[in-house]
Structure formats: C-alpha cells, structure tokens
C-alpha cells in the first residue's frame, strides 16, 4: 500500500454570516461545480465515491445522509456520510483511495448555522443528560474553564490571546471568503464584553454559512489532471475522554496524538523547522496557542511569545492561520476542516494572491470539533 | 429468564417507584428550532402554489422537467434552464391507506397518501399528497394504480404558499381533462 494521494480540486460557495436566499443543497451545488471545474473532472463519469460530512442536529434533519447525492452529482453512486468535521472526510477519502478500490473521491461539508434559531440549546444537547445538563450551563463555559487552566499552566496570557484575535482578523482582510476581517487592537479584545472569565466576546469566533468541496485522486490520475497536485503526506485523528470531570484541561492531548500520528506518516521530526505554515483550529483565541503547542510548532508555554514577536504573522517565519482562521473567516461548523485544507491548498499552489505566504512547501492543517468535545484531526500537506 | 437464572432480585419498575422518587429521573426539553431556508427553487414552487399553479424546472440537456423544481439537474450535473408550469392533473404512481396518525394514534377515518405523476412533468415526477373522494377499496384492489386525479385547491384567500394549499387530489370525472 504505497499509493500516494493528492488533492486535485477545491471549490467553495459564497461564505456569509447568513444565507436566507439559498438552501443548503444549492450552496453545496455551487461548491461542487467549482471544485469539479478546478479538478477538471465530471462527477457523473469520473468520480468513484462521495463523502459528505454533517451532523443531524446542525442540519435539523434526521438521517441527513439521504439529502446529499443530487447536488454533488452522486446519484446512484457510492455515497456515505460521516457525522464529523470535513477533515475526517478527507482522511476517509485518502484511505478509500489507498485501498485501491477508488481512484477519485469527492468530499463535502457545509454550514447552515444561520438556519439554527436556538444555537446554544442545540449545542448544550451535547452535554451528558444525567449529570451535566441539570446544571444548565451555557456550552461556552467549557471554553472558559479550559482557557483558565491552559493559561495558568502554560504561562500564556490573556494579552497573547488578544494578539491572536487581532492578527487573525487582520489576515482575514485579504481573504475573499472571510466574513469577520477587521483592524482591531489587542486592547479592543481585552476590553470587549467578558462572557466567561477569562473568555471575552472577541475571543470567540462567530458562525458563518458556506460549503466546501475537495476532490482527491490517486497519484497516477492526479498527475494527469493537474500540474500542481497537493499531496497528502500524513493524516491523524484522535478523541480523548468525553468526561468533563477528568479530562486534561490544560493540554489538547487529542491534538498532540493526532499530530504525532500524522507527523510519523509524513516523516516530520521537527515540525517547527519542517513546516512552512499552519492552518489550525482557532474557534477560540486560546485554542490557537494551545494547538500550536500540541502540534509542536513551538515549545510548551512559548506559543504566546511567538505571537508577540510576530513569528506567526503572515510574513513571519511560521505563519499561523494566514486565512484569518475561524476568528476571521467565521466558524463554519463541520466545514471547518475543509476551510483549513482549502486555504492550505491555495497557499501551496501559490494561488493565494495578496495573502500568499512567502514560503509554502509543507503545511499542517488541524481541526477540533468544538465544545464540549475532545476530538480532532490533523492533515499534513505538501507540494512534493 | 434464562435456564440458569430462574429469578432476578427486585421487581419491575412501577408508576409508584417513579412518582415517589425511588427512581432518578431527569427532564430535558430539547429546544432545537430551525429556520430552514427554502432556497431558490422551492421558494418559487411555494409562491406558485399560492397562485394555484405548479411549477417545475427544465433541463435543456436531458429535456426533463423536474417537479418539484431544482436549480440543478442531478443526472446531467448542470444548472437547470427554465421555469415550466405543469398541470394540476396526473396519474397515481403508488398509494397507501394509512390507518395510523403521525403520533401512532389510530385514525378514525383512514387517509390515502399517494405519489402522483403530474401531467407535463417528466415520467415519475410530481407530488406526494393525499387522495380524497377515493374509495379505499380501490386501493386494496389495486385499481388506484394509474388512476387519473386532479388537485383540489384551497380558496385563493386561504392559500399561504404551502404544500397544504392543495387540500388533496380527487379522481378526474368522466369527460374532465
């Protein structure tokens, strides 16, 4: 099993905070058409298998699987849905191609967050019904608890978190698909409304609607389709315990383990040196710092320092979230991982325009499934 | 009970065990509310139902007229091209007599639900709705297959842009088109 796999096409719909004018399937069609055009494939003839990623509670449908084939060109073809972030879909597509059963696989994920009227109630439904829900907590209490413990143990500060927000929102100003770009100072973040001390309003990303489709192909097919295949060099995923009572509140162990799995496969021994830029999960500001440390992009306790010194700026030595991350683009629910991969592919191809990072040969992308989970995935991508 | 275990300790849960607090209970009412965006195609479809018309979308490549309308053709994987009105008459593809309501209660008067291929739409396409003025015996003896039917609409002032703007489909009368 040495078959290499590359990403040969990416496409996305118009990302906006609210999309009352289009249905989810019309958004998916837009993203799919663009991705297939980018890859130069006809889904009815060329694509062997389709993977859609969605969570029924976000969609407001039961068994959402049944609603995906038409708009992806997947009618009467092998289709499956993964109830997880899109990055898990890409990993599954990679493995499907590695088996030799399929040559071209498409992956889709989207967010219709604006369709959800009671977002916080839907999120709170993820708590244990017997011992956690009766306390009637807002789900972001979990983020506050974790931020508190992470900052205390790592030595990073609220100021560092505020710098992450300012950096990402500034990066987003040059990203066409970002909805929440702005020029603000760390001071603006620190003085924004305190929600769950130490978490402030601007430390949390806002939701956004949008769909992304990614096309993957086996090496021999990929080389025929494109001059710039972006190779999947390593994949990893991991889930920690769900118990809020005894999980590790200071480290993102799920991300550490997922990264080790992916790095081993990609033969990355010194991530800080071998990786050129990172697109990692920043649904909350402190998460970017915590994930940088989990992915060994810096030593424990030094993530904030790197941000402070400008190392993670777009033109720094190790750009982190040049897209603007979720703080700048918005949090697109299960499409989050595909947004990370989309940005990494555009950067690695050299197609990122005004936001192009100077050196882009190897990238790490990472996703976390959000509160209250301890689940996440990592994909390492490269030009060679 | 298995062969080896003849008797379990205790007794089955009773109403009293619950009401007297002997059993832990926890209550959570999910407030999962959604505001589904109908989208371009279905919004137009609903708008036209309010006008007493049924609209579909035509794909010029395969020539099919899709009802309900969609902005893309799932076979050709391309955008559909134009709005086409179809008739409110058609033919029963399949039907069922439902004796049970959505909440599992026994219905006093059974309902007939049917899939109807509409005149003007491509074969096999149309609407899922209720049949009225049909003898359930005609379902049981399979005469319902291919039965010609027509929509019975709500009065215009009562329509609200919903699938229920059509009350049901009834058999076409002799000589009626």
XYZ file of C-alpha atoms in Angstrom:
561
model
C 0.000 0.000 0.000
C 2.238 2.771 -1.218
C -0.294 4.549 -3.386
C 0.112 8.316 -2.943
C -2.950 10.553 -2.828
C -3.254 14.198 -3.851
C -5.813 16.964 -3.669
C -6.632 17.929 -7.253
C -9.599 20.259 -6.841
C -11.100 22.695 -4.364
C -14.269 24.759 -4.520
C -16.339 26.813 -2.139
C -19.617 28.674 -2.109
C -20.028 32.291 -1.115
C -19.280 32.390 2.656
C -21.630 34.734 4.537
C -22.888 35.115 8.127
C -26.436 34.447 6.883
C -27.729 32.961 3.610
C -31.529 33.162 3.712
C -31.643 33.288 -0.096
C -30.263 29.810 -0.806
C -30.960 26.321 0.510
C -28.098 24.177 1.812
C -28.229 21.995 -1.296
C -27.959 24.982 -3.634
C -24.851 26.082 -1.692
C -23.408 22.571 -1.982
C -24.032 22.562 -5.746
C -22.105 25.844 -6.113
C -19.113 24.497 -4.187
C -19.214 21.188 -6.081
C -19.345 22.790 -9.540
C -16.309 24.923 -8.673
C -14.327 22.026 -7.219
C -15.017 19.735 -10.187
C -14.137 22.528 -12.612
C -10.929 23.139 -10.658
C -10.087 19.420 -10.815
C -11.202 19.030 -14.438
C -13.494 16.101 -13.633
C -17.070 15.202 -14.468
C -18.710 13.814 -11.333
C -21.143 11.651 -13.305
C -18.318 9.861 -15.120
C -15.066 10.324 -13.266
C -15.706 10.406 -9.527
C -15.893 6.954 -7.958
C -17.036 7.766 -4.438
C -18.503 10.692 -2.493
C -18.228 11.526 1.206
C -20.408 14.175 2.854
C -19.799 15.307 6.432
C -22.664 16.562 8.550
C -24.268 16.374 11.965
C -28.044 15.942 12.067
C -28.506 18.408 14.907
C -26.831 21.192 12.924
C -28.958 20.402 9.887
C -32.302 19.995 11.609
C -32.877 16.767 9.684
C -32.725 13.180 10.845
C -30.508 10.890 8.784
C -29.192 13.818 6.756
C -27.250 11.340 4.558
C -30.232 10.927 2.278
C -30.207 14.612 1.284
C -26.740 14.804 -0.255
C -26.402 12.923 -3.581
C -28.216 15.109 -6.161
C -26.308 18.347 -5.689
C -22.933 16.556 -5.674
C -23.515 14.623 -8.880
C -23.581 11.475 -6.763
C -26.967 9.967 -7.578
C -26.764 6.168 -7.831
C -23.071 6.160 -6.923
C -21.236 5.125 -3.743
C -22.069 7.815 -1.156
C -21.581 7.867 2.574
C -21.943 10.474 5.266
C -19.578 10.917 8.155
C -21.025 12.547 11.218
C -17.908 14.604 11.846
C -15.847 17.522 10.595
C -14.917 17.573 6.901
C -11.272 16.830 7.718
C -12.369 13.360 8.799
C -13.987 13.076 5.375
C -10.710 13.936 3.641
C -8.913 11.340 5.761
C -11.539 8.758 4.815
C -11.265 9.668 1.147
C -7.481 9.288 1.409
C -7.915 5.829 2.927
C -10.537 4.816 0.349
C -8.099 5.675 -2.437
C -5.257 3.893 -0.628
C -7.280 0.677 -0.660
C -7.112 0.706 -4.441
C -10.898 0.437 -4.745
C -11.346 4.032 -5.942
C -9.242 6.489 -7.956
C -11.149 9.759 -7.473
C -13.152 10.678 -4.370
C -15.006 13.921 -3.537
C -15.570 15.244 -0.007
C -18.179 17.814 1.013
C -19.038 19.703 4.206
C -21.083 22.820 4.823
C -22.548 25.088 7.447
C -26.059 26.476 7.542
C -25.557 27.875 11.022
C -27.933 30.737 10.252
C -30.779 28.211 9.931
C -30.357 27.285 13.596
C -32.558 29.504 15.759
C -31.537 28.111 19.155
C -27.820 27.557 18.635
C -26.951 27.422 22.331
C -29.686 24.928 23.126
C -28.632 22.727 20.241
C -25.025 22.870 21.465
C -25.997 22.170 25.068
C -27.622 18.978 23.837
C -24.082 17.588 23.582
C -23.775 17.548 27.387
C -24.331 14.399 29.420
C -28.084 14.443 30.164
C -27.896 13.000 33.660
C -25.030 14.669 35.466
C -24.154 17.774 33.389
C -27.308 19.158 31.782
C -29.191 19.691 35.064
C -26.611 22.405 35.895
C -27.992 24.394 32.933
C -24.667 25.776 31.707
C -24.010 27.724 28.531
C -21.803 25.444 26.372
C -19.025 28.080 26.227
C -18.492 27.611 29.965
C -16.375 24.670 28.818
C -14.168 27.000 26.771
C -13.815 29.353 29.743
C -12.800 26.506 32.042
C -10.225 25.283 29.568
C -8.850 28.747 28.789
C -8.387 29.402 32.523
C -6.446 26.195 33.126
C -4.447 26.417 29.895
C -3.295 29.984 30.610
C -2.376 29.139 34.210
C -0.376 26.016 33.332
C 1.273 27.258 30.134
C 2.137 30.773 31.238
C 0.492 32.273 28.141
C -1.631 35.317 28.908
C -4.960 36.913 28.048
C -2.916 39.553 26.193
C -1.416 36.839 23.979
C -4.918 35.576 23.209
C -5.975 39.111 22.303
C -2.998 39.363 19.924
C -4.157 36.178 18.184
C -7.572 37.751 17.578
C -6.077 40.987 16.221
C -3.701 39.048 13.936
C -6.358 36.712 12.545
C -8.937 39.420 11.935
C -6.261 41.445 10.146
C -5.245 38.451 7.998
C -8.893 37.949 7.080
C -8.979 41.403 5.460
C -7.227 39.881 2.420
C -9.186 36.623 2.306
C -12.073 36.757 -0.174
C -14.123 34.144 1.674
C -13.686 35.714 5.150
C -16.644 37.432 6.799
C -15.134 38.794 10.003
C -11.988 40.643 8.945
C -11.259 43.887 10.785
C -8.422 46.032 12.038
C -8.614 45.992 15.805
C -6.059 46.187 18.575
C -5.436 43.596 21.279
C -6.750 46.252 23.668
C -10.121 46.152 21.848
C -10.286 42.418 22.506
C -9.327 42.757 26.169
C -11.989 45.387 26.770
C -14.761 43.561 24.907
C -17.570 42.090 26.975
C -16.443 39.384 29.402
C -18.536 36.289 28.753
C -16.957 33.553 30.831
C -13.894 34.981 32.525
C -11.249 34.925 31.128
C -13.072 34.445 27.792
C -14.238 37.709 26.239
C -16.654 38.306 23.375
C -13.929 38.840 20.774
C -12.028 35.712 21.907
C -14.802 33.588 20.395
C -15.339 33.132 16.662
C -18.742 33.923 15.161
C -20.664 31.448 12.996
C -20.730 31.577 9.208
C -22.571 29.758 6.386
C -20.804 28.149 3.458
C -19.962 24.907 1.659
C -16.623 23.435 0.566
C -15.907 20.522 -1.763
C -12.484 18.888 -2.135
C -11.520 16.351 -4.810
C -8.801 13.779 -4.138
C -7.133 11.421 -6.598
C -4.618 8.587 -6.726
C -1.131 9.593 -7.884
C -1.309 8.334 -11.465
C -4.673 10.055 -12.003
C -3.641 13.206 -10.150
C -0.621 13.749 -12.384
C -2.844 13.600 -15.473
C -5.341 16.037 -14.008
C -3.056 18.781 -12.726
C 0.447 20.202 -12.742
C 0.099 21.208 -9.100
C -1.188 18.220 -7.151
C -1.066 18.873 -3.422
C -0.014 15.671 -1.713
C -1.459 14.257 1.455
C 1.660 13.449 3.423
C 0.211 12.387 6.724
C -3.131 12.029 8.492
C -4.120 11.519 12.107
C -7.187 11.732 14.299
C -7.899 11.183 17.941
C -10.577 11.529 20.617
C -9.981 11.987 24.348
C -12.481 11.068 27.064
C -15.843 12.879 26.996
C -15.937 13.247 30.773
C -15.781 16.878 31.826
C -14.867 15.661 35.298
C -11.500 14.183 34.438
C -10.253 15.296 31.058
C -6.951 17.133 30.681
C -7.988 20.789 30.869
C -4.632 22.358 30.119
C -3.313 20.408 27.119
C -5.050 19.457 23.873
C -3.982 15.822 24.146
C -6.279 14.803 21.251
C -4.361 17.225 19.009
C -0.966 16.067 20.280
C -1.782 12.431 19.463
C -3.408 13.193 16.105
C -0.377 15.283 15.149
C 2.083 12.559 16.174
C 0.195 10.078 14.010
C 0.242 12.434 11.015
C 3.863 13.544 11.557
C 5.075 9.958 11.752
C 3.440 9.191 8.417
C 4.782 12.397 6.876
C 8.258 11.848 8.339
C 8.140 15.167 10.147
C 10.506 15.033 13.088
C 10.940 18.718 13.808
C 7.626 20.355 12.939
C 8.776 23.875 13.819
C 11.531 23.585 11.203
C 9.934 21.348 8.583
C 6.545 23.042 8.383
C 6.224 26.326 6.497
C 2.791 27.450 7.698
C -0.149 26.197 9.707
C -3.927 26.410 9.363
C -5.151 25.312 12.775
C -8.289 25.463 14.854
C -8.946 28.830 16.494
C -12.655 28.654 17.322
C -11.462 30.477 20.444
C -8.314 32.608 20.598
C -6.584 30.473 23.260
C -7.159 27.385 21.096
C -4.685 28.671 18.502
C -1.989 28.902 21.177
C -2.911 25.555 22.723
C -2.947 23.862 19.320
C 0.390 25.422 18.298
C 1.924 23.794 21.353
C 0.090 20.496 20.772
C 1.379 20.393 17.180
C 4.926 21.128 18.421
C 5.132 24.280 16.314
C 6.818 25.731 19.405
C 7.796 24.544 22.858
C 5.215 24.303 25.638
C 4.450 27.703 27.054
C 6.027 29.623 24.182
C 3.123 29.997 21.756
C 2.172 33.420 23.092
C 5.754 34.578 22.823
C 5.847 33.633 19.134
C 2.673 35.599 18.509
C 4.069 38.558 20.445
C 7.260 38.528 18.340
C 5.315 38.383 15.075
C 6.603 34.926 14.128
C 3.052 33.760 13.337
C 2.146 36.786 11.191
C 1.547 36.114 7.501
C 5.064 37.338 6.673
C 6.636 35.807 9.789
C 8.861 32.734 9.988
C 5.930 30.447 10.792
C 2.622 31.929 9.625
C -0.341 30.572 11.575
C -3.800 30.948 10.045
C -2.880 33.199 7.120
C -6.545 32.833 6.045
C -7.635 34.632 9.186
C -8.719 31.408 10.852
C -12.182 30.954 12.253
C -11.813 34.233 14.153
C -11.548 35.976 10.777
C -13.395 33.684 8.363
C -16.105 32.586 10.797
C -16.828 29.191 12.310
C -18.436 27.064 9.578
C -19.371 24.109 11.836
C -18.473 20.803 10.138
C -16.938 22.608 7.130
C -14.140 23.925 9.385
C -11.579 21.284 8.457
C -12.242 21.755 4.742
C -11.725 25.517 5.059
C -8.333 24.808 6.652
C -7.418 22.414 3.829
C -8.809 24.775 1.168
C -6.543 27.587 2.377
C -3.519 25.293 2.639
C -4.060 24.026 -0.931
C -4.369 27.548 -2.361
C -1.227 28.647 -0.487
C 0.771 25.551 -1.512
C -0.252 26.035 -5.148
C 0.841 29.653 -4.946
C -2.703 30.792 -5.747
C -3.382 32.754 -2.562
C -2.976 36.152 -4.203
C -2.468 39.069 -1.854
C -2.363 36.806 1.159
C 0.268 34.412 -0.254
C 2.774 33.339 2.405
C 6.420 33.679 1.274
C 7.418 30.020 1.612
C 4.813 27.339 1.067
C 6.136 23.810 0.551
C 4.731 21.950 3.563
C 1.665 22.829 5.619
C -0.066 21.386 8.645
C -3.841 21.660 8.954
C -5.731 20.797 12.122
C -9.293 20.795 13.370
C -11.079 20.454 16.717
C -14.776 19.604 16.815
C -15.598 22.374 19.259
C -17.137 22.390 22.724
C -17.684 20.160 24.545
C -15.632 17.671 22.505
C -12.070 16.481 22.767
C -11.956 15.274 19.172
C -9.696 16.446 16.429
C -7.805 15.620 13.271
C -4.571 16.634 11.553
C -3.594 16.514 7.880
C -0.105 17.357 6.625
C 0.002 18.601 3.028
C 2.897 19.306 0.696
C 3.950 20.224 -2.824
C 6.231 17.179 -3.092
C -35.477 -15.726 32.192
C -32.673 -17.943 31.094
C -32.405 -21.558 32.050
C -29.760 -20.870 34.651
C -31.309 -17.795 36.241
C -34.787 -18.505 37.458
C -35.428 -15.305 39.318
C -33.947 -11.801 39.347
C -33.855 -9.841 42.612
C -36.265 -6.886 42.985
C -39.348 -6.157 40.936
C -40.187 -4.372 37.691
C -40.380 -0.543 37.851
C -43.840 0.694 38.766
C -45.504 4.102 38.352
C -45.249 4.467 42.098
C -41.482 3.968 42.115
C -41.199 6.955 39.780
C -43.793 9.188 41.489
C -42.337 8.609 44.941
C -38.828 9.452 43.792
C -37.372 5.967 44.243
C -36.058 6.184 40.707
C -33.820 9.009 39.486
C -35.413 10.902 36.645
C -34.029 13.789 34.639
C -36.001 16.044 32.330
C -34.675 17.999 29.361
C -36.864 19.523 26.734
C -34.791 19.995 23.569
C -35.275 23.462 22.134
C -33.936 22.609 18.728
C -35.560 25.225 16.494
C -34.647 25.862 12.879
C -35.495 28.416 10.225
C -34.948 26.396 7.044
C -34.060 28.462 4.008
C -36.278 27.005 1.274
C -33.857 28.126 -1.416
C -34.347 29.495 -4.918
C -36.265 26.589 -6.452
C -38.593 25.615 -3.620
C -39.364 29.262 -2.775
C -40.680 29.740 -6.313
C -42.568 26.441 -6.101
C -44.347 27.576 -2.906
C -45.025 31.045 -4.311
C -46.713 29.471 -7.321
C -48.788 27.110 -5.161
C -50.210 30.259 -3.617
C -51.187 31.306 -7.149
C -52.824 27.927 -7.705
C -50.112 26.722 -10.076
C -47.456 24.008 -10.028
C -44.070 24.961 -11.435
C -41.099 22.816 -12.422
C -37.615 23.392 -13.867
C -36.474 22.162 -17.259
C -33.012 20.815 -18.035
C -32.348 21.517 -21.711
C -29.674 18.844 -21.906
C -31.717 15.796 -20.896
C -35.016 17.532 -21.628
C -36.545 16.503 -18.325
C -38.974 18.722 -16.447
C -38.221 18.371 -12.753
C -41.089 18.616 -10.275
C -40.599 19.702 -7.513
C -38.200 22.158 -9.181
C -34.462 22.116 -8.574
C -31.828 24.606 -9.729
C -29.577 21.767 -10.900
C -30.136 18.543 -12.833
C -28.950 15.583 -10.786
C -28.375 13.459 -13.885
C -26.541 15.932 -16.108
C -24.961 17.794 -13.164
C -25.549 21.219 -14.643
C -27.846 24.124 -13.784
C -31.442 23.732 -14.941
C -32.536 26.300 -17.511
C -36.120 27.487 -17.250
C -39.343 27.511 -15.263
C -42.109 25.389 -16.729
C -45.696 25.211 -15.494
C -47.166 21.731 -15.306
C -50.813 20.721 -14.893
C -52.538 20.025 -11.600
C -53.741 16.712 -13.005
C -51.867 13.454 -13.089
C -51.702 9.749 -12.540
C -51.225 7.745 -9.343
C -47.831 6.011 -9.183
C -48.411 4.335 -5.838
C -50.769 4.769 -2.899
C -51.308 3.570 0.646
C -54.168 3.537 3.146
C -52.875 4.930 6.418
C -54.803 3.768 9.474
C -52.305 5.317 11.871
C -51.600 9.016 12.570
C -48.147 10.572 12.841
C -48.225 10.070 16.630
C -49.178 6.361 16.305
C -52.812 7.025 17.320
C -55.440 5.004 15.414
C -57.141 7.245 12.839
C -60.915 7.306 12.989
C -61.058 7.771 9.241
C -58.097 6.242 7.376
C -56.253 8.506 4.937
C -54.974 7.669 1.478
C -51.498 9.005 0.683
C -50.217 8.835 -2.884
C -47.357 9.678 -5.181
C -48.748 11.398 -8.265
C -47.002 11.837 -11.591
C -48.150 15.230 -12.877
C -49.158 15.912 -16.477
C -46.391 17.925 -18.097
C -43.646 16.737 -15.751
C -41.182 14.030 -16.733
C -42.167 10.417 -16.080
C -42.117 9.523 -12.412
C -42.083 13.158 -11.244
C -44.754 15.118 -9.488
C -46.059 15.388 -5.995
C -46.597 13.442 -2.780
C -50.043 14.247 -1.437
C -53.318 12.916 -0.079
C -56.125 11.391 -2.126
C -59.719 12.320 -1.384
C -63.095 11.126 -2.688
C -61.429 7.759 -3.374
C -62.901 4.517 -2.102
C -60.262 2.678 -0.011
C -61.440 -0.489 -1.747
C -59.954 0.903 -4.959
C -56.572 0.978 -3.214
C -56.954 -2.536 -1.828
C -57.954 -3.969 -5.199
C -55.137 -2.004 -6.899
C -57.462 -0.060 -9.201
C -55.727 3.028 -7.815
C -52.649 2.385 -9.938
C -52.750 4.737 -12.891
C -55.879 6.454 -11.575
C -56.304 9.903 -13.144
C -56.544 12.591 -10.449
C -56.806 16.384 -10.101
C -55.806 18.789 -7.330
C -58.481 20.256 -5.050
C -57.164 23.678 -4.042
C -57.935 25.807 -1.027
C -59.808 29.022 -1.889
C -57.237 31.653 -3.051
C -57.664 33.822 0.047
C -56.757 30.893 2.317
C -53.572 29.884 0.490
C -50.315 30.690 2.190
C -47.579 29.332 -0.071
C -47.532 25.815 1.327
C -47.898 22.261 0.057
C -51.185 22.266 2.010
C -52.571 24.947 -0.354
C -53.681 21.814 -2.178
C -56.184 20.023 0.048
C -55.949 16.687 -1.761
C -56.220 15.076 -5.175
C -59.552 13.641 -6.312
C -60.375 11.284 -9.217
C -60.949 13.016 -12.536
C -64.587 12.950 -13.507
C -65.845 11.448 -16.715
C -65.059 13.770 -19.626
C -62.948 16.034 -17.468
C -59.404 16.874 -18.564
